[in-house]
PDB file of C-alpha atoms and ligand atoms in Angstrom:
ATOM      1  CA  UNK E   1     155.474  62.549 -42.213  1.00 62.00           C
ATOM      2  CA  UNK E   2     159.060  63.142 -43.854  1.00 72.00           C
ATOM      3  CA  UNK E   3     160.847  62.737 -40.848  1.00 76.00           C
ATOM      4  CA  UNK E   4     159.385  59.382 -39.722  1.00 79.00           C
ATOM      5  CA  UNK E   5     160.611  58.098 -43.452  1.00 80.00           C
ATOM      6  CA  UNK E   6     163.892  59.457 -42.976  1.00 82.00           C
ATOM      7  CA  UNK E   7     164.629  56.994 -40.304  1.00 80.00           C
ATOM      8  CA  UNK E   8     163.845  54.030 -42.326  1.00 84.00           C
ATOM      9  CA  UNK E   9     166.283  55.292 -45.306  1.00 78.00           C
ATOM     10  CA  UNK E  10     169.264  53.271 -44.140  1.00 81.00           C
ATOM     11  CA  UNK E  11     167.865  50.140 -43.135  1.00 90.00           C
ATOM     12  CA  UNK E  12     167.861  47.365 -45.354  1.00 95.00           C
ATOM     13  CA  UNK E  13     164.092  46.401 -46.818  1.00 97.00           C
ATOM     14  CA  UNK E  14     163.908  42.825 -48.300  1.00 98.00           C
ATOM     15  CA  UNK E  15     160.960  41.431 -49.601  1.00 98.00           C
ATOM     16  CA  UNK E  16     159.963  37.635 -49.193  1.00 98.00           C
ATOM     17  CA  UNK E  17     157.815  36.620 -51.776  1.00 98.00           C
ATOM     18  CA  UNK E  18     156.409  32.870 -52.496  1.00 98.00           C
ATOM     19  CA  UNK E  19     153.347  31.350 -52.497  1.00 98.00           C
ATOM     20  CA  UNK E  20     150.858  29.857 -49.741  1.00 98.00           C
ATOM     21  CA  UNK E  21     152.692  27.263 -47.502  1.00 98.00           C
ATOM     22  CA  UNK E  22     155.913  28.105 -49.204  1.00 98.00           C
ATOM     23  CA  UNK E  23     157.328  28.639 -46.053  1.00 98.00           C
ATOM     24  CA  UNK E  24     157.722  32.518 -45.658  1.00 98.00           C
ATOM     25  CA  UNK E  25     156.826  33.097 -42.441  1.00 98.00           C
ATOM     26  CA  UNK E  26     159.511  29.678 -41.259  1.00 98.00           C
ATOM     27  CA  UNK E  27     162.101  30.932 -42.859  1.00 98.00           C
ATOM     28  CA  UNK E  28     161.651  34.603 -41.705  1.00 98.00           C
ATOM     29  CA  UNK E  29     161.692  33.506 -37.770  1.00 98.00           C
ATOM     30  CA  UNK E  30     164.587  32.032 -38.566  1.00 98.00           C
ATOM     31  CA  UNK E  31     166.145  35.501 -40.327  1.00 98.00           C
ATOM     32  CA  UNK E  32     164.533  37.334 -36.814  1.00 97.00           C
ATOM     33  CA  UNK E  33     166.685  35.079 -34.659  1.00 97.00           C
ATOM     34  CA  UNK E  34     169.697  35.334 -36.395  1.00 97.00           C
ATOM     35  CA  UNK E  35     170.096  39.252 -38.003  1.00 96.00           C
ATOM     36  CA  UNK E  36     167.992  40.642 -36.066  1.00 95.00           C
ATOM     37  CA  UNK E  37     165.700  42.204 -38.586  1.00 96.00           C
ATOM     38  CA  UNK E  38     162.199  43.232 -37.696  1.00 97.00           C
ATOM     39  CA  UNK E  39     159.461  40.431 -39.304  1.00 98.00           C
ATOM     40  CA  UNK E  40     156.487  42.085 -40.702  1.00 98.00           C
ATOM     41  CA  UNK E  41     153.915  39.752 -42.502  1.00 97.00           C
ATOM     42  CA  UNK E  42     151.358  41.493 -44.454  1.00 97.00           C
ATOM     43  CA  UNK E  43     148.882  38.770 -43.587  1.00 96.00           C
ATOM     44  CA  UNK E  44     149.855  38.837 -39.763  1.00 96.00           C
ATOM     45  CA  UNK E  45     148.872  42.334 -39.770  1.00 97.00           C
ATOM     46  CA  UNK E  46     145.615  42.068 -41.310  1.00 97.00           C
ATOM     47  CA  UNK E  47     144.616  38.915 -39.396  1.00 97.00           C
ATOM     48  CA  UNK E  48     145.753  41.177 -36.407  1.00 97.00           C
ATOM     49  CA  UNK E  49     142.768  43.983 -37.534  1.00 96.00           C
ATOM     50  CA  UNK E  50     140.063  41.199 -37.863  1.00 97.00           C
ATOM     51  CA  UNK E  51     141.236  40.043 -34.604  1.00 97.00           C
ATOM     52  CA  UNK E  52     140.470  42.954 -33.407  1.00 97.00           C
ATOM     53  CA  UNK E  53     136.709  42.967 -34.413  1.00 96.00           C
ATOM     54  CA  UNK E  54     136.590  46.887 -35.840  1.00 96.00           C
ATOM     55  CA  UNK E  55     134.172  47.006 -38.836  1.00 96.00           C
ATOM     56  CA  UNK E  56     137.572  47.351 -41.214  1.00 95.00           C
ATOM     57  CA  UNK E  57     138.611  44.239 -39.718  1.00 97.00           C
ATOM     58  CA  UNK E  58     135.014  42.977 -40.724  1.00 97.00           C
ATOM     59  CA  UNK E  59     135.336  43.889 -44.183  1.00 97.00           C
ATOM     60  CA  UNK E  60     138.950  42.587 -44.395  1.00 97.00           C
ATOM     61  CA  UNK E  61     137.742  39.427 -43.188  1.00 97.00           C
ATOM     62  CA  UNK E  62     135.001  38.745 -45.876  1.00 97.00           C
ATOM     63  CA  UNK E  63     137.755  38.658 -48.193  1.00 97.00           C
ATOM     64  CA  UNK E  64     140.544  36.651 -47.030  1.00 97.00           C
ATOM     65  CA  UNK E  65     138.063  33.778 -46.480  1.00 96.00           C
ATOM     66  CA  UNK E  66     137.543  34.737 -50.105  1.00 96.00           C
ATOM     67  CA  UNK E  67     141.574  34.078 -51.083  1.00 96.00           C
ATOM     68  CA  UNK E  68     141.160  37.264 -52.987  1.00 97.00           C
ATOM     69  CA  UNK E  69     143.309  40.498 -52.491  1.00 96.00           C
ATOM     70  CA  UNK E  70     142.663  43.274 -50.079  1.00 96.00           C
ATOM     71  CA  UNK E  71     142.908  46.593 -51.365  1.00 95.00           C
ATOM     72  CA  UNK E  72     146.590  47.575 -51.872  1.00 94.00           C
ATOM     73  CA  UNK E  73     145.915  50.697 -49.878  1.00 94.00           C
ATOM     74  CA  UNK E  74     145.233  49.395 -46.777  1.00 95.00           C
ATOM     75  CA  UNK E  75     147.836  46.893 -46.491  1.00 96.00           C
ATOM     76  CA  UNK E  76     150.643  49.370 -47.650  1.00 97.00           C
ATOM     77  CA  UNK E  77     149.202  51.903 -44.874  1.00 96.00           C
ATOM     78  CA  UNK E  78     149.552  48.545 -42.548  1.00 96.00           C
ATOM     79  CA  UNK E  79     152.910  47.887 -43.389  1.00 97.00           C
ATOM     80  CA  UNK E  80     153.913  51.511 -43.287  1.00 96.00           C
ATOM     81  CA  UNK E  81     152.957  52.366 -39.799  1.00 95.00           C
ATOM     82  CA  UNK E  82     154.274  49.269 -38.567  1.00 96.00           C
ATOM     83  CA  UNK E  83     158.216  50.707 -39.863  1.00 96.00           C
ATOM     84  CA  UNK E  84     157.698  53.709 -38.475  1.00 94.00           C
ATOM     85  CA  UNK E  85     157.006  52.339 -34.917  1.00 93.00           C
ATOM     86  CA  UNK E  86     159.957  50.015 -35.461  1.00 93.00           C
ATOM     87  CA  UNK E  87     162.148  52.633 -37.357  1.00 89.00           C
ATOM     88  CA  UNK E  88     164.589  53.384 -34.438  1.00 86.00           C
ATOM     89  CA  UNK E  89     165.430  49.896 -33.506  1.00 85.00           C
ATOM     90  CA  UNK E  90     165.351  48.553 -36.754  1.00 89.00           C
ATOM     91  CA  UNK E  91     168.418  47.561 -39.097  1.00 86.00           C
ATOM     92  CA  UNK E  92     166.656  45.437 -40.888  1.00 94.00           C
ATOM     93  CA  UNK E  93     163.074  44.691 -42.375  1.00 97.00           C
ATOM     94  CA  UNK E  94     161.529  41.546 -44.022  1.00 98.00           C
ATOM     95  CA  UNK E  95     158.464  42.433 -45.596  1.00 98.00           C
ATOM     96  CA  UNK E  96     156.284  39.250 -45.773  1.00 98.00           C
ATOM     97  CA  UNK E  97     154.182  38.786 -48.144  1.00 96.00           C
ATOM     98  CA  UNK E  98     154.412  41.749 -49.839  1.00 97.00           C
ATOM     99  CA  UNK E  99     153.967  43.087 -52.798  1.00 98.00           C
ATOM    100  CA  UNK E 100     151.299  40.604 -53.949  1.00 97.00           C
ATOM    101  CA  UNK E 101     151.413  42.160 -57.443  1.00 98.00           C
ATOM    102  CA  UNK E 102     153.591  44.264 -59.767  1.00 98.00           C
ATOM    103  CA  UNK E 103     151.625  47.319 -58.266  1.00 98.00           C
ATOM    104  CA  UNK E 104     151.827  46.923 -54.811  1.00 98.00           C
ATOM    105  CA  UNK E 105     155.766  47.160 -55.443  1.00 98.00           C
ATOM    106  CA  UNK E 106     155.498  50.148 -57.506  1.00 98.00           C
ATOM    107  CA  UNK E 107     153.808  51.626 -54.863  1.00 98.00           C
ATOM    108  CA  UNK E 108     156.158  50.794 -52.024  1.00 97.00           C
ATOM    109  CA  UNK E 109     158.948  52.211 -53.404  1.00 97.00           C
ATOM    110  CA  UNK E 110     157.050  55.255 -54.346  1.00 96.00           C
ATOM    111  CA  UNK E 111     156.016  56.086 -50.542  1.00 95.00           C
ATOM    112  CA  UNK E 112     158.178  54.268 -48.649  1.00 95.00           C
ATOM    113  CA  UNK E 113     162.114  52.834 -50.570  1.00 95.00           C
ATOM    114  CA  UNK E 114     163.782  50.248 -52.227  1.00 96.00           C
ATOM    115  CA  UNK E 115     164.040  46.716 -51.658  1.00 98.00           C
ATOM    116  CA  UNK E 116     167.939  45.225 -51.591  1.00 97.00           C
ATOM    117  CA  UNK E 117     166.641  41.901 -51.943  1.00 98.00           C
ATOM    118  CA  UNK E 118     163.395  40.059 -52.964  1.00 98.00           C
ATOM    119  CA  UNK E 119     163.764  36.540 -50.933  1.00 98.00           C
ATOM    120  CA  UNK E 120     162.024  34.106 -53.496  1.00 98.00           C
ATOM    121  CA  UNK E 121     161.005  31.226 -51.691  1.00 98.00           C
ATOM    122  CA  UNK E 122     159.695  28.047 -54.009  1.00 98.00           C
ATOM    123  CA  UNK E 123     157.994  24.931 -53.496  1.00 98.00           C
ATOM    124  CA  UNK E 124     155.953  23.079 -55.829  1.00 98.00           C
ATOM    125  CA  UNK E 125     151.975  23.682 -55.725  1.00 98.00           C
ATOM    126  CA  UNK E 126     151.341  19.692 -54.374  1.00 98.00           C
ATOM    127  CA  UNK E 127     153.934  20.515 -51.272  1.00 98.00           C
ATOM    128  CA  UNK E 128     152.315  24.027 -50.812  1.00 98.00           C
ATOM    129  CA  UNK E 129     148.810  22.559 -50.839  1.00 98.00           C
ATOM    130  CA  UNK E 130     150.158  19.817 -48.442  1.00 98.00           C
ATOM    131  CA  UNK E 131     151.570  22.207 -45.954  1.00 98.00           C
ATOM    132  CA  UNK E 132     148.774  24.414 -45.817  1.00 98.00           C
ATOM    133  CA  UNK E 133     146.130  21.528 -45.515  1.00 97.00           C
ATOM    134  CA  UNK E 134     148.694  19.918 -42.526  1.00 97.00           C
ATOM    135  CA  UNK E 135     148.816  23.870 -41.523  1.00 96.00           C
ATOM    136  CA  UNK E 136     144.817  23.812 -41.558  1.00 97.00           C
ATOM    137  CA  UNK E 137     144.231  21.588 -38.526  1.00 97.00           C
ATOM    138  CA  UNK E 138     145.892  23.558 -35.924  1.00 97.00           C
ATOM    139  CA  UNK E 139     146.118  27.095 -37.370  1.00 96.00           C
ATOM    140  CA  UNK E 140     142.359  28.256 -36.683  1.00 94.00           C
ATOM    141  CA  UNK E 141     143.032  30.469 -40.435  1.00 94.00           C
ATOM    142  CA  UNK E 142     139.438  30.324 -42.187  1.00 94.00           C
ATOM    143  CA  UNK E 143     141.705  30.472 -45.432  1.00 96.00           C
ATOM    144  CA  UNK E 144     143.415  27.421 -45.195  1.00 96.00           C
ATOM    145  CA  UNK E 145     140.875  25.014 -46.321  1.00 96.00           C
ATOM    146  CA  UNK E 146     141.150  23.363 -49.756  1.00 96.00           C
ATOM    147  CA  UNK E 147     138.546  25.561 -51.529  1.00 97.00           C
ATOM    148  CA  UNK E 148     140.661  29.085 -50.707  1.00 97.00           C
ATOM    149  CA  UNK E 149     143.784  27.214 -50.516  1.00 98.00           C
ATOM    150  CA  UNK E 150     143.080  26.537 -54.736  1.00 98.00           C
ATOM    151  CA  UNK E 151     142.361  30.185 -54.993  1.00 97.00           C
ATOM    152  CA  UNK E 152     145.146  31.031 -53.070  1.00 97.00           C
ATOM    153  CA  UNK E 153     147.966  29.599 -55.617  1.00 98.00           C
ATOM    154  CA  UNK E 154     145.465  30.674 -58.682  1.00 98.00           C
ATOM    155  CA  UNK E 155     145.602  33.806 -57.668  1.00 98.00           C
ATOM    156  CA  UNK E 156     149.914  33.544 -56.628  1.00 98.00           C
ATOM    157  CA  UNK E 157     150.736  32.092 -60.362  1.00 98.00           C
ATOM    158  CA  UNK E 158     148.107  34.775 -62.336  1.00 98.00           C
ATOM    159  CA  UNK E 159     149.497  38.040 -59.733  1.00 98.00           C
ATOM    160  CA  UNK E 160     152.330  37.275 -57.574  1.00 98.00           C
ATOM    161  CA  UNK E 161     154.808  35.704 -59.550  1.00 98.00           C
ATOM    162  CA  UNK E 162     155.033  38.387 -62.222  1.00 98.00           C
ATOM    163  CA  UNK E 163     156.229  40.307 -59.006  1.00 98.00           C
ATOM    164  CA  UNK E 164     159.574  38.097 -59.531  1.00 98.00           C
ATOM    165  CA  UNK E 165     159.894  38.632 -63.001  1.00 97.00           C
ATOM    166  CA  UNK E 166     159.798  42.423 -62.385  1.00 98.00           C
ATOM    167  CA  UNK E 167     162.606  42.731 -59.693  1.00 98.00           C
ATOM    168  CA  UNK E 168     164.749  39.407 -61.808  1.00 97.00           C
ATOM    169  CA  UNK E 169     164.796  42.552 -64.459  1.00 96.00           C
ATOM    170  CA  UNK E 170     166.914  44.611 -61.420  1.00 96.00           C
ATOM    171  CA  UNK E 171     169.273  41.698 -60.491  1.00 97.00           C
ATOM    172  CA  UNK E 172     168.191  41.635 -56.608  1.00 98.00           C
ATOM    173  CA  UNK E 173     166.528  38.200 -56.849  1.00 98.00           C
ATOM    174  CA  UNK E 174     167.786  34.857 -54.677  1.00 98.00           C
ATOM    175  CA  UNK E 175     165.869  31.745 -54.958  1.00 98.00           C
ATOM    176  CA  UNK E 176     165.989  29.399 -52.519  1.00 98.00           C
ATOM    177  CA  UNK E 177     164.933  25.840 -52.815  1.00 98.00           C
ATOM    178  CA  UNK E 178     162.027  25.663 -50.032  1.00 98.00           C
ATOM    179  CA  UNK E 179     160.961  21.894 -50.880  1.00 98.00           C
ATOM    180  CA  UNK E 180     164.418  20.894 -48.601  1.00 98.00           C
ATOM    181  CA  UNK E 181     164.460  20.527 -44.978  1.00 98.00           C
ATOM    182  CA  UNK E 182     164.064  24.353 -43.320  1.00 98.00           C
ATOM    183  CA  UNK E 183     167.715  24.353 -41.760  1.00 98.00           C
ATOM    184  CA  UNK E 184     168.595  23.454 -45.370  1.00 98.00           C
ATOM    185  CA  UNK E 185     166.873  26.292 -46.709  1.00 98.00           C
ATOM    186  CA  UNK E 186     168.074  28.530 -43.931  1.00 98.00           C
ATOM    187  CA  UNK E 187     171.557  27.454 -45.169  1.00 98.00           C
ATOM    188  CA  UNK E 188     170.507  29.377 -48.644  1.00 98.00           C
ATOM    189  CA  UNK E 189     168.693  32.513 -46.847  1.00 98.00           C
ATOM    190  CA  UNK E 190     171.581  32.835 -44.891  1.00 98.00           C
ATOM    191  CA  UNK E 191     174.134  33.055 -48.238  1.00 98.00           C
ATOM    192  CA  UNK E 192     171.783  35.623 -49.597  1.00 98.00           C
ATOM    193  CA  UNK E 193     171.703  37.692 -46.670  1.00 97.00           C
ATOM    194  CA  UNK E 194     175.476  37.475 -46.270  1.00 97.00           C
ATOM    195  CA  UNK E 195     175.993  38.600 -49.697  1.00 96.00           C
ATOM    196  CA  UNK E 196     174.600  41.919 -48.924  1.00 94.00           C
ATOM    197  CA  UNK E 197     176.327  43.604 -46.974  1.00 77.00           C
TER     198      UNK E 197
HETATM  199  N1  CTP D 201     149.685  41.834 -49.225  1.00 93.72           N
HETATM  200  C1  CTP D 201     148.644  41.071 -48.871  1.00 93.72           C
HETATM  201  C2  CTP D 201     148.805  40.063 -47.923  1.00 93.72           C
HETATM  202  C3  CTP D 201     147.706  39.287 -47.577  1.00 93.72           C
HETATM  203  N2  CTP D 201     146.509  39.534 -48.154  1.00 93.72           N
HETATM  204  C4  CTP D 201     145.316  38.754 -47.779  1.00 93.72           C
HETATM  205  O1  CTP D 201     145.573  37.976 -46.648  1.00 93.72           O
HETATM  206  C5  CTP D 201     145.462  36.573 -46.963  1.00 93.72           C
HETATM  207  C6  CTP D 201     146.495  35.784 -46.188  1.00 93.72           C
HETATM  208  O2  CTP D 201     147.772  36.292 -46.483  1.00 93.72           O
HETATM  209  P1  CTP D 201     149.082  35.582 -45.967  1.00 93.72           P
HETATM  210  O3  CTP D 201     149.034  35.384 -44.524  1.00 93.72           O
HETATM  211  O4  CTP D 201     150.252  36.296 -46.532  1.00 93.72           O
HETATM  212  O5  CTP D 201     148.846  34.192 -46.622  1.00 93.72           O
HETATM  213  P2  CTP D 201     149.603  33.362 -47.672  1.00 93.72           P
HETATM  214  O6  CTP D 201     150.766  33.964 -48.305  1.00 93.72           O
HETATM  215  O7  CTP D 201     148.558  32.798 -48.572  1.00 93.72           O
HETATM  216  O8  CTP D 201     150.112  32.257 -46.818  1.00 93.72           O
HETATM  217  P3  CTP D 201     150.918  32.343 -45.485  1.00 93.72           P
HETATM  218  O9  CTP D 201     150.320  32.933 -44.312  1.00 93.72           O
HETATM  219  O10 CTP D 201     150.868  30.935 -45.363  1.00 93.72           O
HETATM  220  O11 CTP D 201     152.153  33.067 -45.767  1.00 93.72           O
HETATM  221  C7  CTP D 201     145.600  36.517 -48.472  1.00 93.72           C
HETATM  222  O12 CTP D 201     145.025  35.368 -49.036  1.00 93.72           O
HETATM  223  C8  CTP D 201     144.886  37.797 -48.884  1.00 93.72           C
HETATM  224  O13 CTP D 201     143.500  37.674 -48.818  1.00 93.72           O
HETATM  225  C9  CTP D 201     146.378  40.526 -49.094  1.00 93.72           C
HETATM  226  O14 CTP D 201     145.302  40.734 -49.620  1.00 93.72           O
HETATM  227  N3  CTP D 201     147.439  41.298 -49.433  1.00 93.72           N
HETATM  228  N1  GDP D 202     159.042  20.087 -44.738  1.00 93.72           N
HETATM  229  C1  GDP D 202     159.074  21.416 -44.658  1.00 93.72           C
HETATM  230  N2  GDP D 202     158.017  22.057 -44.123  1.00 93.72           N
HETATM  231  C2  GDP D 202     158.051  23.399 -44.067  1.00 93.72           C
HETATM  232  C3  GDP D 202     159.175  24.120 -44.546  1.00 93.72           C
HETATM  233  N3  GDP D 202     158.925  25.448 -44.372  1.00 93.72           N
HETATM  234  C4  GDP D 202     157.694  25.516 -43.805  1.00 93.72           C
HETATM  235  N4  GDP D 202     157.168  24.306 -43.611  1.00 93.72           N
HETATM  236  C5  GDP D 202     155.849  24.032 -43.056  1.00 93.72           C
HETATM  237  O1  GDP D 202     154.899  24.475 -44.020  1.00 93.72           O
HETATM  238  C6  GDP D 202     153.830  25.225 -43.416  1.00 93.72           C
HETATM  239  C7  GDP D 202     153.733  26.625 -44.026  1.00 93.72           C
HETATM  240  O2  GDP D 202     154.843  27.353 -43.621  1.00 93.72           O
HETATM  241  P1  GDP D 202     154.746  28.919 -43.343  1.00 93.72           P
HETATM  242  O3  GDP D 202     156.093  29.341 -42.870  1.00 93.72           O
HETATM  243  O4  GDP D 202     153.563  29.248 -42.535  1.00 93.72           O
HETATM  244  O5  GDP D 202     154.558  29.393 -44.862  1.00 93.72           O
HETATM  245  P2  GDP D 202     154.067  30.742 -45.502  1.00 93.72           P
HETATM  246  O6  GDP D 202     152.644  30.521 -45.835  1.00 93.72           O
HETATM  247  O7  GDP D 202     154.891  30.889 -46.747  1.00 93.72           O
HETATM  248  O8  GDP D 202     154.316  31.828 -44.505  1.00 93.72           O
HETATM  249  C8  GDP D 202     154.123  25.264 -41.928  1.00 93.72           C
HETATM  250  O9  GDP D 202     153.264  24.340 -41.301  1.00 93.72           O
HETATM  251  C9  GDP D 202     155.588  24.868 -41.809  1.00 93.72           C
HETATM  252  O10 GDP D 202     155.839  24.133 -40.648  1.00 93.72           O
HETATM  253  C10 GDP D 202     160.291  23.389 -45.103  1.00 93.72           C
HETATM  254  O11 GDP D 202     161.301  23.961 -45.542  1.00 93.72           O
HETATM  255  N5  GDP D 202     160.172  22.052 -45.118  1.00 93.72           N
HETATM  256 MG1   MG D 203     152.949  33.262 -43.525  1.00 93.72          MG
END
């Protein structure tokens, strides 16, 4: 309810948005170690539901093998319940991998608040396809294989990058270079999260 919400209202939200293999989830562990800020990956919690073999999971399953888009509903419920359990301790949030198009932000703000900062993390489609093949061999994901890896980044350029466009239009944007060397990277995130304040 209301009051759960209310606890969130002060803490920063940023968003981390770039595509497959960009190197989100890296770069975020890194943030985690040194702010602080609770780490929520959309995908982390859905994989977490299949894991856990209930017919939603099922269903959510079927269509991340797919590379295609789980209803927004569910992931924004998701991502919701998992700031209210952290609400108390939290300063801080990075939402990863979320909003995967224009309307999934429209819709977090609407029930939940306003991003600070949308963390843009780019890399070039051959070094995303590279790192998620290299990813492939030890990660046990059924997405990252090259046929869902290609409509992965089709679907990223068509829905998810529009997503930047939109919050470039409210000035709370930082790119950071992802092709360099993560602690050079971090080096960038760190700037942008410094800036804050
Ligand atoms: N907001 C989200 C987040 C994830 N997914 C589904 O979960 C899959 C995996 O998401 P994620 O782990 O975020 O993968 P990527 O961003 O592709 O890559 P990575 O894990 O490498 O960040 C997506 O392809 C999609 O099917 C979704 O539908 N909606
Ligand atoms: N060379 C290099 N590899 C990276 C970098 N960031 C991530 N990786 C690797 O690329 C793969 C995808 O990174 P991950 O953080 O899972 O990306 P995500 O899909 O955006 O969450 C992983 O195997 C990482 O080890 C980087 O800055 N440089
Ligand atoms: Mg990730």
């Amino acid at each position: 309810g209301h009051a759960d919400l209310d606890k969130i209202k002060d803490a920063k939200i940023i968003f981390v948005v770039g595509g497959p293999g960009s190197g989100k989830g890296t770069q975020c562990e890194r943030i985690v170690a040194k702010y602080g800020y609770t780490h929520l990956s959309s995908g982390d919690l859905l994989r977490a539901e299949v894991a856990s073999g209930s017919d939603r999971g099922k269903q959510l399953q079927a269509i991340m093998q797919k590379g295609e888009l789980v209803p927004l509903d569910t992931v924004l419920d998701m991502i919701k319940d998992a700031m209210i359990a952290k609400a108390d301790v939290s300063k801080g949030f990075l939402i990863d991998g979320y909003p995967r198009e224009v309307k999934q932000g429209e819709e977090f703000e609407k029930k939940i608040g306003k991003p600070c900062l949308l963390l843009y993390v780019d890399a070039k489609s051959e070094t995303m396809v590279k790192r998620l093949l290299k990813r492939g061999e030890t990660s046990g994901r059924s997405d990252d294989n090259e046929e869902t890896i290609k409509k992965r980044l089709d679907l990223y350029y068509k829905a998810t990058e529009p997503v930047i466009a939109f919050y470039e239009s409210r000035g709370i944007v930082k790119k950071v270079d992802s092709e360099l060397p993560v602690d050079e990277v971090f080096v960038q995130v760190s700037q942008a999260i410094d800036s804050l304040k």
